[in-house]
Amino acid sequence: MFSLPAWAEICDVPKHLNGLTLLFTVDEEYGHFSPDPIGVLQTSFSKENFSTQVVQNNHHFIGKYTYLTLDDDLAKLTIRQILGPRVIRYSMTLVCTSQKAGYYIYSQIEGPRLPHIRQNTGNYMIRNIK
């Protein structure tokens, strides 16, 4: 009766991101420490590259990524984001809660603002599914 598998919805993270668009939100409580703006980030993926638009202000940035599924409901997205002359490196651990949504744990490895190493969490939603 109290078994987590009995209550959890069965879900899978995407097998790849090529051709997908994901929406990411940052949890409000991390606002002052967040490397990304609070709000909605719309990220479109090609085979190795991504393009992100901040929905609230139309800021745009690009970069390269690698994606690895670790289990049916768990994946790791590793990013090298380019902001003009600056580079930000981070990873996002994606955990699905349904076939189209889940949460993520953001871990910055390198960035232009202090502190260089930081973490936050948020939610993601797959906008289109192939």
Short mmCIF file of C-alpha atoms in Angstrom, two decimals:
data_model
loop_
_atom_site.label_atom_id
_atom_site.label_comp_id
_atom_site.label_asym_id
_atom_site.label_seq_id
_atom_site.Cartn_x
_atom_site.Cartn_y
_atom_site.Cartn_z
CA MET A 1 0.00 0.00 0.00
CA PHE A 2 2.83 2.46 0.76
CA SER A 3 5.10 1.30 -2.04
CA LEU A 4 6.44 4.20 -4.11
CA PRO A 5 6.28 2.21 -7.38
CA ALA A 6 2.60 1.51 -6.75
CA TRP A 7 1.82 5.26 -6.56
CA ALA A 8 4.31 6.69 -9.03
CA GLU A 9 3.29 7.30 -12.62
CA ILE A 10 5.42 5.30 -15.01
CA CYS A 11 7.43 7.64 -17.20
CA ASP A 12 10.48 7.81 -19.41
CA VAL A 13 12.81 10.71 -20.07
CA PRO A 14 13.38 11.34 -23.79
CA LYS A 15 15.85 8.92 -25.40
CA HIS A 16 17.42 11.93 -27.19
CA LEU A 17 16.76 15.68 -27.42
CA ASN A 18 17.37 16.18 -31.16
CA GLY A 19 14.34 18.00 -32.57
CA LEU A 20 12.69 18.61 -29.19
CA THR A 21 11.77 21.89 -27.49
CA LEU A 22 11.68 21.98 -23.69
CA LEU A 23 10.40 24.66 -21.34
CA PHE A 24 12.36 25.14 -18.09
CA THR A 25 11.33 27.12 -15.02
CA VAL A 26 13.59 28.02 -12.09
CA ASP A 27 12.21 27.59 -8.57
CA GLU A 28 11.45 31.04 -7.10
CA GLU A 29 13.34 30.41 -3.86
CA TYR A 30 16.63 30.41 -5.81
CA GLY A 31 15.98 33.83 -7.37
CA HIS A 32 18.92 35.69 -5.87
CA PHE A 33 21.37 32.87 -6.51
CA SER A 34 20.11 31.60 -9.81
CA PRO A 35 22.51 31.63 -12.78
CA ASP A 36 19.46 31.83 -15.04
CA PRO A 37 16.63 34.32 -14.81
CA ILE A 38 13.49 33.47 -12.93
CA GLY A 39 10.80 32.72 -15.45
CA VAL A 40 10.49 30.44 -18.44
CA LEU A 41 13.33 29.37 -20.71
CA GLN A 42 12.37 27.80 -24.05
CA THR A 43 15.18 25.59 -25.34
CA SER A 44 15.24 23.92 -28.77
CA PHE A 45 17.72 21.13 -29.47
CA SER A 46 19.38 19.93 -32.65
CA LYS A 47 21.83 17.02 -32.80
CA GLU A 48 24.64 18.73 -30.80
CA ASN A 49 23.54 22.36 -30.39
CA PHE A 50 20.80 24.16 -28.54
CA SER A 51 19.18 27.59 -28.65
CA THR A 52 17.46 29.13 -25.62
CA GLN A 53 15.09 32.08 -25.47
CA VAL A 54 14.09 33.74 -22.19
CA VAL A 55 10.34 34.09 -22.72
CA GLN A 56 9.93 37.18 -20.49
CA ASN A 57 12.53 39.40 -22.20
CA ASN A 58 13.46 37.67 -25.48
CA HIS A 59 17.14 37.27 -24.49
CA HIS A 60 18.72 34.54 -26.55
CA PHE A 61 21.76 32.33 -26.08
CA ILE A 62 23.24 29.28 -27.75
CA GLY A 63 25.62 26.46 -27.00
CA LYS A 64 26.51 22.81 -27.31
CA TYR A 65 25.25 19.89 -25.26
CA THR A 66 25.60 16.20 -24.59
CA TYR A 67 22.74 14.06 -23.33
CA LEU A 68 22.90 10.72 -21.58
CA THR A 69 19.98 8.63 -20.30
CA LEU A 70 20.96 7.01 -17.01
CA ASP A 71 17.72 5.09 -16.42
CA ASP A 72 14.18 5.12 -17.82
CA ASP A 73 13.24 8.10 -15.64
CA LEU A 74 16.66 9.78 -15.26
CA ALA A 75 18.98 11.63 -17.68
CA LYS A 76 21.93 14.01 -17.56
CA LEU A 77 22.16 17.03 -19.86
CA THR A 78 25.64 18.64 -19.93
CA ILE A 79 25.80 22.16 -21.39
CA ARG A 80 28.45 24.54 -22.67
CA GLN A 81 26.54 27.81 -23.05
CA ILE A 82 27.95 30.84 -24.87
CA LEU A 83 27.01 34.35 -23.72
CA GLY A 84 29.05 36.71 -25.91
CA PRO A 85 32.67 36.24 -24.82
CA ARG A 86 31.62 34.33 -21.69
CA VAL A 87 31.15 30.59 -21.31
CA ILE A 88 28.99 28.87 -18.72
CA ARG A 89 29.27 25.13 -18.14
CA TYR A 90 26.61 23.23 -16.22
CA SER A 91 24.68 20.01 -16.04
CA MET A 92 21.00 19.33 -15.49
CA THR A 93 19.83 16.04 -14.05
CA LEU A 94 16.34 15.42 -15.44
CA VAL A 95 13.85 13.27 -13.53
CA CYS A 96 10.51 12.63 -15.21
CA THR A 97 7.21 12.74 -13.35
CA SER A 98 5.12 12.10 -16.47
CA GLN A 99 5.81 11.44 -20.15
CA LYS A 100 5.87 15.21 -20.82
CA ALA A 101 7.20 16.77 -17.61
CA GLY A 102 9.47 16.46 -14.61
CA TYR A 103 11.94 18.32 -12.46
CA TYR A 104 15.64 19.01 -12.79
CA ILE A 105 18.65 19.65 -10.60
CA TYR A 106 20.93 22.34 -12.07
CA SER A 107 24.64 22.18 -11.18
CA GLN A 108 26.84 24.99 -12.51
CA ILE A 109 30.48 23.99 -12.98
CA GLU A 110 31.88 27.27 -14.39
CA GLY A 111 30.42 30.71 -14.86
CA PRO A 112 31.23 34.41 -15.17
CA ARG A 113 29.55 35.47 -11.90
CA LEU A 114 30.42 34.47 -8.36
CA PRO A 115 29.86 31.99 -6.97
CA HIS A 116 31.08 30.01 -9.98
CA ILE A 117 29.77 26.73 -8.59
CA ARG A 118 26.10 26.65 -7.56
CA GLN A 119 22.93 24.61 -7.76
CA ASN A 120 19.21 25.13 -8.04
CA THR A 121 16.13 23.20 -9.06
CA GLY A 122 13.15 23.71 -11.30
CA ASN A 123 10.64 22.02 -13.53
CA TYR A 124 10.68 21.10 -17.19
CA MET A 125 7.99 20.37 -19.73
CA ILE A 126 8.44 18.88 -23.20
CA ARG A 127 6.70 21.24 -25.57
CA ASN A 128 6.76 18.90 -28.55
CA ILE A 129 7.30 15.16 -28.67
CA LYS A 130 8.50 13.29 -31.74
#
